[in-house]
Amino acid sequence: MPYRAYHVALGVVGVAAVLVLVILRSNLDHHARTGPRWKRRVVNAGLLLLAALGFGPATIASCDRPDPAKSGYSYPEKDDQRRARRRPTLRADKRAAPRPNPPRPVTPRPHVEKRVVGTSAAGIHMEPPRPEPPKPPTPHLAAVPVKEAAPFTLITKSHDEAVAVVSGVMGSAPFDKACKKRMLAELLEAQASCDVLRKAGQVTAAEAALMKQRLARLHSEVARKRPEGRGAACYRPRPREPEAVLSLSRLTKRLPHLRRLAAVRRLHPDVVTKVLAALTRDLKVLQNNYELSRLKSDADRRRAARVAKQVRRQVDRVRKQLQRPPEVRPGVARSPQWKVFVKAWGEVSPLTDQSRRTTSAEHRAARAWLKSARQAAADLVTARLLTTDESQLLRVELARLGMLLGRNRPTDSRIRCYRPAPFRPRRNSKARLVKRQTILLKIVKRGRISKAVRDRVLPSLERDLALIAKPGTRGSRSLDDLLGKGQKTPPPRVAADPFVRQMRKLLARVKRLPTRK
Amino acid sequence: MSGENDAPGRRQDSLIFEITQRCNHACLHCYNAWKNEAPYPATEELSTPDTLAMLDKVLDETDAGNVTLTGGEPLLRPDLSDIVAHLNARHCEVNLITNGTLLDEATIADLSPDRISIFELPLLSCEAAVHDRLSGSPGAFDAVTLAIADLKLNGQVVVCVFVATALNLHTWSETVDLAFALGVDGIMFNRFNPGGEGFRNLDLLQPTPEALREALDVAQDLSVEYDLSISCSIAMPPCLFDYERWPGLTFGFCAAGTVDAYYTLDPAGNLRPCNHSMIILGNVRERPFWELADSRAMRDFVAARPDLCDGCRVADECLGGCKAAAEVCYGRLTARDPFLRAFWQEAKKLT
């Protein structure tokens, strides 16, 4: 009954409205199709009632035509399309392009009033809405079969739509925010309609409860679905599409950077060589007639030839740069790695003094410091502050410190008497000098040494050299001397030791080497 | 009214497979689930046939067309080539996330041509010392640049990842130059997202929003100048960053609950909502994928929002930042993402 009264009242008001519009000589058809929904409803109801009373044919417009702004199934607004076109070319990547409303599958979308007639890159184009046939006045709910009752139609419509959304077949973001809001509202309304049907005796209480339960579940499922977001793809890399034709501008822009990086030796020469090889291969594309024919115009082809020439010249320059000796950046002494090294040195050195008592804890700490100093020496090479040779020199020094530390055993540990000490100063010094000789020769050949490194290693080098050059030690005497068979005291062996002579000369050259900061 | 979860056509676009937990780097910002304080179940790598069988089952269930192989360091797994070949045979696109140290010429030749869709390598700075420090591995810079050069020489698609931390943001501009000079196809600018080892270094690495904004300004200019794709994949909260300022960049949000979601499998087949999260939904070898994806734990993961987001108009898109980071750092999905937690006073709610 309330339904009938509502429609009768709507019809009466509609007739009044139509009469007013006729008096005002307004376009009835225009009013029936445009404007707010309530207006369209009233005008159409009036026209329908007049038609039923025999006053002319009803001009039924689609009063329920979904307003794209409200229905949720909105398609790209003009602004969105304009924005999409305005994007810079790097957004040419399809996935990176804005997706205000990506095309969605059409078939599993029940009760969507719009008809899709075609798609384009910008979105979906819609056919203009067609007028619907006139609707007969709604009879009393109890008088119609349940399948035709409006509340049941609403239930099935919202149910089917929700199932399509929840199933995932419509994509990751099956609706936009407005559509989600509408669907949730309709699902709530559908739940209320179950009660309406039950009260009208169309369904039993159990059936109504079952439907309500199902709709409630769908409501929560739909609520969980996310509306279309902007780039909802965390961690997804968005690379450019591989370029069919070489980008000339990119090629020319890349080379100055490469040249600069090669100049400061920021990149390993092998890396630069490989990049140059790749560029050279790209250059061949520019010389390939087929590829050139794919360029749009003769002007482009002339430009390609010009660019190829420039690129070849720049590639040659970078190659020449690679052949020059590496220049190490200044500022070793100020670098954090060097500070770590010096700090470690300062911490460990006092513990190598045999007149000092040391503990196991101090030894553990010293070993940790040595480890960090070794790391710092390696890092200085990585940071292009030292050469590998200089770093190796430092590591030899650290090994010496470690050996001296091992000699000075902690006094809080159990002292093992009678254990032969493996420490042989002369042999160790000689071994270290041999190792350093090779490194120093390389440094001398290069012609420069870091001042910080030189100052750090020279005292130790001279100490070792002095030790092996020291005459009159037992080790330097011959067996005959020791057995007392020798008639004369032989001259100190070291005086004639070519190694010591070589090392002295080498050290003198190292001292004369130009230094850098 | 049949169950909608069984509807035909339900699919998941992409999957992440952590094929090993072993790694030869010790990155300061590492977020791997097994690096968190909370214990992660010990997972042994499955044998090659078992691994392939597991992948078959998941791919049959999800119809995923893209599988990202990560770790750990995936190249430490000896059967990587077999796994890639198997995925190729199933017509899956394969992305490989690697630190590049083991990507020598022979390996690249083995993975060429067209077996890997995208190689994703870190380029944390243009300065070797900074890159190596963040990687925890001396020589990492030389190795990764050499790998990139080799890959480009072999015509592969390479995307570099720059993890924006307080230690390397000052080198961002030159790092883009370097990446461009090396010829990479795209750059991912990911803000440091704490978790695992990264959470232990939070104070050292956390950048400020202002520093990130300046870096985005640089990215905007350079992306136009070089015609280079730069994307920000880790969610930058819209309440702290106005995207309109950087129209040339691509911003991503957490994809949980969509077909783009970043479901992650560990070496034993345990499924997690994403590679940052340590919530285990279950094992795909024992239960159907969709049963795990529809589980209560996953629903809670998608639904969780921090209190800060109440009334925000973009809460549905943004999901309140990275809830996985919130969960691994502070134990609750509804906690504030560590970045939001640090700078929430600067945030402007969008109403």
Short mmCIF file of C-alpha atoms in Angstrom, two decimals, chain A residues 71-422:
data_model
loop_
_atom_site.label_atom_id
_atom_site.label_comp_id
_atom_site.label_asym_id
_atom_site.label_seq_id
_atom_site.Cartn_x
_atom_site.Cartn_y
_atom_site.Cartn_z
CA SER A 71 27.26 5.81 -10.46
CA GLY A 72 30.82 4.92 -9.85
CA TYR A 73 31.33 3.44 -13.27
CA SER A 74 32.83 6.67 -14.31
CA TYR A 75 35.05 6.91 -17.30
CA PRO A 76 37.93 9.22 -17.90
CA GLU A 77 36.94 12.78 -17.31
CA LYS A 78 38.18 15.33 -19.80
CA ASP A 79 40.60 16.60 -17.18
CA ASP A 80 42.01 13.12 -16.66
CA GLN A 81 42.51 12.65 -20.37
CA ARG A 82 44.18 16.01 -20.66
CA ARG A 83 46.42 15.18 -17.73
CA ALA A 84 47.32 11.86 -19.27
CA ARG A 85 48.32 13.54 -22.50
CA ARG A 86 50.34 16.13 -20.64
CA ARG A 87 52.58 13.52 -19.04
CA PRO A 88 56.16 13.59 -20.18
CA THR A 89 57.27 10.99 -22.62
CA LEU A 90 59.01 8.91 -19.99
CA ARG A 91 55.55 7.92 -18.86
CA ALA A 92 55.01 6.33 -22.21
CA ASP A 93 55.42 3.06 -20.42
CA LYS A 94 51.96 1.60 -20.34
CA ARG A 95 52.14 0.51 -16.76
CA ALA A 96 53.47 3.85 -15.65
CA ALA A 97 50.73 5.75 -17.44
CA PRO A 98 47.94 7.04 -15.27
CA ARG A 99 45.02 4.67 -15.11
CA PRO A 100 42.04 6.75 -14.12
CA ASN A 101 39.75 3.92 -15.11
CA PRO A 102 41.39 1.07 -16.91
CA PRO A 103 39.29 -1.00 -19.30
CA ARG A 104 37.45 -3.72 -17.46
CA PRO A 105 35.95 -6.93 -18.68
CA VAL A 106 32.49 -6.34 -19.94
CA THR A 107 30.77 -9.67 -19.69
CA PRO A 108 30.77 -10.28 -15.97
CA ARG A 109 29.24 -6.94 -15.16
CA PRO A 110 25.57 -7.55 -14.56
CA HIS A 111 23.19 -4.66 -14.26
CA VAL A 112 25.58 -2.09 -15.53
CA GLU A 113 23.39 0.22 -17.45
CA LYS A 114 25.99 1.54 -19.85
CA ARG A 115 26.76 -0.09 -23.14
CA VAL A 116 30.35 -0.32 -24.14
CA VAL A 117 30.85 0.26 -27.81
CA GLY A 118 34.59 0.37 -28.04
CA THR A 119 37.78 1.10 -26.27
CA SER A 120 40.67 3.32 -26.88
CA ALA A 121 43.94 4.08 -25.12
CA ALA A 122 42.25 6.79 -23.17
CA GLY A 123 39.41 4.65 -21.87
CA ILE A 124 35.97 3.43 -22.85
CA HIS A 125 33.65 5.34 -25.12
CA MET A 126 30.00 5.19 -24.36
CA GLU A 127 27.04 5.05 -26.62
CA PRO A 128 24.53 7.76 -25.75
CA PRO A 129 21.75 6.43 -23.53
CA ARG A 130 18.66 5.28 -25.34
CA PRO A 131 15.21 6.04 -24.09
CA GLU A 132 13.64 3.15 -22.28
CA PRO A 133 10.11 1.93 -22.95
CA PRO A 134 7.46 3.30 -20.61
CA LYS A 135 7.19 1.50 -17.31
CA PRO A 136 3.78 0.39 -16.14
CA PRO A 137 2.72 1.61 -12.73
CA THR A 138 4.11 -0.59 -9.97
CA PRO A 139 1.44 -2.90 -8.56
CA HIS A 140 1.22 -3.82 -4.89
CA LEU A 141 4.16 -5.88 -3.73
CA ALA A 142 2.13 -8.81 -2.53
CA ALA A 143 0.34 -8.97 -5.86
CA VAL A 144 3.42 -9.54 -8.00
CA PRO A 145 5.56 -12.67 -8.18
CA VAL A 146 8.59 -12.43 -5.98
CA LYS A 147 11.00 -12.46 -8.91
CA GLU A 148 9.44 -9.32 -10.31
CA ALA A 149 9.17 -7.45 -7.04
CA ALA A 150 11.34 -4.34 -6.89
CA PRO A 151 13.04 -5.24 -3.59
CA PHE A 152 13.98 -8.67 -4.95
CA THR A 153 15.31 -7.11 -8.14
CA LEU A 154 17.46 -4.86 -6.02
CA ILE A 155 18.68 -7.84 -4.03
CA THR A 156 19.65 -9.88 -7.08
CA LYS A 157 21.20 -6.89 -8.80
CA SER A 158 23.39 -5.90 -5.88
CA HIS A 159 24.20 -9.53 -5.15
CA ASP A 160 25.33 -10.35 -8.68
CA GLU A 161 27.30 -7.16 -8.94
CA ALA A 162 29.01 -7.83 -5.62
CA VAL A 163 29.87 -11.41 -6.58
CA ALA A 164 31.46 -10.18 -9.80
CA VAL A 165 33.51 -7.68 -7.86
CA VAL A 166 34.52 -10.03 -5.08
CA SER A 167 35.49 -12.88 -7.40
CA GLY A 168 38.37 -10.86 -8.75
CA VAL A 169 37.50 -11.35 -12.41
CA MET A 170 37.09 -7.61 -12.74
CA GLY A 171 40.67 -6.94 -11.82
CA SER A 172 42.57 -5.79 -8.83
CA ALA A 173 40.68 -2.57 -8.34
CA PRO A 174 37.23 -3.32 -9.70
CA PHE A 175 35.72 0.04 -8.99
CA ASP A 176 36.54 3.58 -8.13
CA LYS A 177 35.68 5.17 -4.83
CA ALA A 178 32.23 6.41 -5.85
CA CYS A 179 31.26 3.04 -7.21
CA LYS A 180 32.40 1.30 -4.07
CA LYS A 181 30.34 3.68 -1.98
CA ARG A 182 27.26 3.08 -4.12
CA MET A 183 27.67 -0.68 -4.04
CA LEU A 184 28.02 -0.72 -0.28
CA ALA A 185 24.92 1.45 0.07
CA GLU A 186 22.95 -0.82 -2.26
CA LEU A 187 24.02 -3.91 -0.38
CA LEU A 188 22.75 -2.36 2.84
CA GLU A 189 19.54 -1.40 1.10
CA ALA A 190 19.25 -4.95 -0.23
CA GLN A 191 19.53 -6.28 3.30
CA ALA A 192 16.69 -4.02 4.32
CA SER A 193 14.71 -5.24 1.30
CA CYS A 194 14.86 -8.76 2.68
CA ASP A 195 12.77 -7.56 5.58
CA VAL A 196 10.40 -5.80 3.21
CA LEU A 197 9.88 -9.04 1.30
CA ARG A 198 9.40 -10.98 4.50
CA LYS A 199 6.82 -8.52 5.77
CA ALA A 200 5.00 -8.68 2.44
CA GLY A 201 4.89 -12.43 2.76
CA GLN A 202 6.93 -12.93 -0.36
CA VAL A 203 9.63 -14.91 1.39
CA THR A 204 9.76 -16.83 4.63
CA ALA A 205 11.66 -15.55 7.66
CA ALA A 206 14.28 -18.25 7.18
CA GLU A 207 14.81 -17.30 3.53
CA ALA A 208 15.06 -13.65 4.41
CA ALA A 209 17.61 -14.39 7.14
CA LEU A 210 19.66 -16.49 4.74
CA MET A 211 19.69 -13.79 2.10
CA LYS A 212 20.53 -11.14 4.64
CA GLN A 213 23.41 -13.21 5.95
CA ARG A 214 24.77 -13.70 2.47
CA LEU A 215 24.40 -10.01 1.61
CA ALA A 216 26.11 -9.03 4.85
CA ARG A 217 29.06 -11.23 3.97
CA LEU A 218 29.23 -9.76 0.49
CA HIS A 219 29.08 -6.31 2.04
CA SER A 220 32.18 -7.02 4.10
CA GLU A 221 33.94 -8.59 1.11
CA VAL A 222 33.21 -5.58 -1.08
CA ALA A 223 34.34 -3.28 1.70
CA ARG A 224 37.69 -5.10 1.70
CA LYS A 225 38.24 -4.54 -2.00
CA ARG A 226 40.33 -1.55 -2.80
CA PRO A 227 39.14 1.12 -5.18
CA GLU A 228 41.31 2.04 -8.09
CA GLY A 229 44.39 3.68 -6.65
CA ARG A 230 47.26 5.52 -8.18
CA GLY A 231 50.05 3.14 -8.99
CA ALA A 232 49.16 0.53 -6.40
CA ALA A 233 52.13 -1.60 -7.26
CA CYS A 234 54.71 -1.53 -4.56
CA TYR A 235 58.21 -2.68 -5.54
CA ARG A 236 57.26 -3.11 -9.17
CA PRO A 237 60.07 -1.76 -11.31
CA ARG A 238 58.87 0.26 -14.23
CA PRO A 239 61.44 0.04 -16.95
CA ARG A 240 61.25 1.71 -20.26
CA GLU A 241 60.18 -0.34 -23.18
CA PRO A 242 63.21 -1.50 -25.13
CA GLU A 243 63.84 1.03 -27.86
CA ALA A 244 63.53 -0.19 -31.38
CA VAL A 245 65.45 2.73 -32.73
CA LEU A 246 68.36 4.06 -30.82
CA SER A 247 67.66 7.23 -28.92
CA LEU A 248 70.10 9.70 -30.37
CA SER A 249 69.71 12.29 -27.70
CA ARG A 250 70.35 9.76 -24.94
CA LEU A 251 73.49 8.57 -26.64
CA THR A 252 74.97 12.03 -26.92
CA LYS A 253 74.06 12.93 -23.35
CA ARG A 254 75.54 9.78 -21.89
CA LEU A 255 79.04 10.22 -23.18
CA PRO A 256 80.04 13.42 -21.35
CA HIS A 257 79.04 11.72 -18.08
CA LEU A 258 81.04 8.65 -18.94
CA ARG A 259 84.04 10.77 -19.84
CA ARG A 260 83.85 12.65 -16.54
CA LEU A 261 83.50 9.43 -14.56
CA ALA A 262 86.41 7.89 -16.37
CA ALA A 263 88.50 11.01 -15.76
CA VAL A 264 88.10 10.88 -11.99
CA ARG A 265 88.48 7.10 -12.01
CA ARG A 266 85.22 6.73 -10.23
CA LEU A 267 84.43 3.79 -12.40
CA HIS A 268 86.68 0.80 -12.78
CA PRO A 269 88.40 0.87 -16.19
CA ASP A 270 86.80 -2.49 -17.02
CA VAL A 271 83.37 -0.97 -16.51
CA VAL A 272 84.12 1.93 -18.81
CA THR A 273 85.53 -0.44 -21.41
CA LYS A 274 82.33 -2.49 -21.37
CA VAL A 275 80.11 0.57 -21.61
CA LEU A 276 82.16 1.81 -24.53
CA ALA A 277 81.79 -1.56 -26.19
CA ALA A 278 78.02 -1.35 -25.79
CA LEU A 279 78.02 2.17 -27.19
CA THR A 280 80.10 1.10 -30.14
CA ARG A 281 77.59 -1.62 -30.86
CA ASP A 282 74.82 0.99 -30.72
CA LEU A 283 76.83 3.11 -33.10
CA LYS A 284 76.69 0.34 -35.62
CA VAL A 285 72.92 0.66 -35.54
CA LEU A 286 73.31 4.22 -36.70
CA GLN A 287 75.39 3.03 -39.60
CA ASN A 288 72.93 0.32 -40.55
CA ASN A 289 70.95 1.35 -43.61
CA TYR A 290 67.85 -0.55 -42.55
CA GLU A 291 67.78 1.15 -39.15
CA LEU A 292 68.44 4.50 -40.77
CA SER A 293 65.56 3.91 -43.13
CA ARG A 294 63.27 3.56 -40.13
CA LEU A 295 63.99 7.14 -39.11
CA LYS A 296 61.23 9.49 -40.11
CA SER A 297 62.95 11.97 -42.35
CA ASP A 298 66.15 12.84 -44.15
CA ALA A 299 66.79 15.47 -41.54
CA ASP A 300 66.72 12.74 -38.87
CA ARG A 301 69.13 10.65 -40.90
CA ARG A 302 71.51 13.58 -41.28
CA ARG A 303 71.27 14.18 -37.58
CA ALA A 304 72.00 10.51 -36.93
CA ALA A 305 75.16 10.73 -39.02
CA ARG A 306 76.23 13.86 -37.16
CA VAL A 307 75.58 12.23 -33.78
CA ALA A 308 77.46 9.09 -34.80
CA LYS A 309 80.47 11.20 -35.69
CA GLN A 310 80.34 13.04 -32.35
CA VAL A 311 79.93 9.82 -30.44
CA ARG A 312 82.86 8.18 -32.17
CA ARG A 313 85.06 11.16 -31.32
CA GLN A 314 83.99 11.12 -27.69
CA VAL A 315 84.46 7.37 -27.41
CA ASP A 316 88.02 7.79 -28.64
CA ARG A 317 88.64 10.49 -26.06
CA VAL A 318 87.37 8.28 -23.24
CA ARG A 319 89.55 5.43 -24.48
CA LYS A 320 92.61 7.68 -24.43
CA GLN A 321 91.69 8.79 -20.95
CA LEU A 322 91.63 5.20 -19.83
CA GLN A 323 95.19 4.69 -20.98
CA ARG A 324 96.52 7.48 -18.75
CA PRO A 325 97.83 6.52 -15.29
CA PRO A 326 95.14 6.79 -12.68
CA GLU A 327 94.92 9.93 -10.68
CA VAL A 328 93.97 9.36 -7.11
CA ARG A 329 91.89 11.96 -5.43
CA PRO A 330 93.60 13.98 -2.70
CA GLY A 331 92.75 13.99 0.96
CA VAL A 332 93.75 10.59 2.34
CA ALA A 333 94.66 11.99 5.72
CA ARG A 334 91.25 13.58 6.11
CA SER A 335 89.25 10.57 5.07
CA PRO A 336 87.24 8.64 7.68
CA GLN A 337 88.95 5.39 6.63
CA TRP A 338 92.38 6.81 7.36
CA LYS A 339 91.15 8.05 10.72
CA VAL A 340 90.05 4.52 11.53
CA PHE A 341 93.44 3.21 10.48
CA VAL A 342 95.36 5.75 12.60
CA LYS A 343 93.10 5.16 15.58
CA ALA A 344 93.66 1.41 15.36
CA TRP A 345 97.37 1.94 15.05
CA GLY A 346 97.37 4.14 18.13
CA GLU A 347 95.39 1.58 20.11
CA VAL A 348 97.53 -1.43 19.20
CA SER A 349 101.06 0.02 19.22
CA PRO A 350 101.34 0.51 23.01
CA LEU A 351 100.39 -3.13 23.56
CA THR A 352 103.39 -4.32 21.56
CA ASP A 353 105.76 -2.81 24.14
CA GLN A 354 107.22 -5.78 26.00
CA SER A 355 107.83 -3.79 29.15
CA ARG A 356 104.12 -3.42 29.57
CA ARG A 357 101.76 -5.92 31.15
CA THR A 358 98.74 -6.70 29.00
CA THR A 359 95.47 -8.49 29.62
CA SER A 360 93.49 -10.91 27.48
CA ALA A 361 90.73 -8.34 27.11
CA GLU A 362 93.21 -5.81 25.75
CA HIS A 363 94.45 -8.39 23.26
CA ARG A 364 90.94 -9.15 22.08
CA ALA A 365 90.26 -5.45 21.63
CA ALA A 366 93.58 -4.99 19.80
CA ARG A 367 92.76 -7.82 17.39
CA ALA A 368 89.42 -6.17 16.65
CA TRP A 369 91.21 -2.88 16.00
CA LEU A 370 93.61 -4.59 13.64
CA LYS A 371 90.70 -6.09 11.76
CA SER A 372 89.05 -2.72 11.36
CA ALA A 373 92.36 -1.20 10.25
CA ARG A 374 92.73 -3.88 7.58
CA GLN A 375 89.21 -3.11 6.43
CA ALA A 376 89.98 0.60 6.38
CA ALA A 377 93.08 -0.03 4.25
CA ALA A 378 90.94 -1.94 1.76
CA ASP A 379 88.24 0.74 1.86
CA LEU A 380 90.79 3.41 1.02
CA VAL A 381 91.45 1.63 -2.24
CA THR A 382 87.74 1.29 -2.94
CA ALA A 383 87.35 5.00 -2.27
CA ARG A 384 90.14 5.65 -4.81
CA LEU A 385 92.17 7.38 -2.10
CA LEU A 386 95.02 4.89 -2.19
CA THR A 387 96.41 2.57 -4.79
CA THR A 388 96.36 -1.16 -4.20
CA ASP A 389 100.13 -1.15 -3.65
CA GLU A 390 99.93 1.50 -0.98
CA SER A 391 97.19 -0.39 0.72
CA GLN A 392 99.31 -3.55 0.66
CA LEU A 393 102.15 -1.67 2.31
CA LEU A 394 99.81 -0.69 5.11
CA ARG A 395 98.67 -4.28 5.49
CA VAL A 396 102.26 -5.44 5.88
CA GLU A 397 102.64 -2.93 8.69
CA LEU A 398 99.49 -4.19 10.32
CA ALA A 399 100.80 -7.75 10.10
CA ARG A 400 103.97 -6.59 11.86
CA LEU A 401 101.92 -5.03 14.62
CA GLY A 402 99.95 -8.24 14.97
CA MET A 403 103.14 -10.26 15.27
CA LEU A 404 104.55 -7.96 17.92
CA LEU A 405 101.27 -8.13 19.78
CA GLY A 406 101.43 -11.93 19.74
CA ARG A 407 104.91 -11.82 21.20
CA ASN A 408 103.73 -9.76 24.16
CA ARG A 409 101.48 -12.39 25.69
CA PRO A 410 98.76 -11.35 28.10
CA THR A 411 99.92 -11.70 31.69
CA ASP A 412 96.55 -12.73 33.06
CA SER A 413 96.54 -15.94 31.06
CA ARG A 414 98.34 -19.12 32.01
CA ILE A 415 101.97 -18.69 31.08
CA ARG A 416 103.28 -21.79 29.44
CA CYS A 417 106.89 -22.24 30.31
CA TYR A 418 109.26 -24.15 28.02
CA ARG A 419 107.21 -23.32 25.01
CA PRO A 420 109.65 -22.34 22.25
CA ALA A 421 109.02 -18.80 21.09
CA PRO A 422 108.43 -18.68 17.35
#
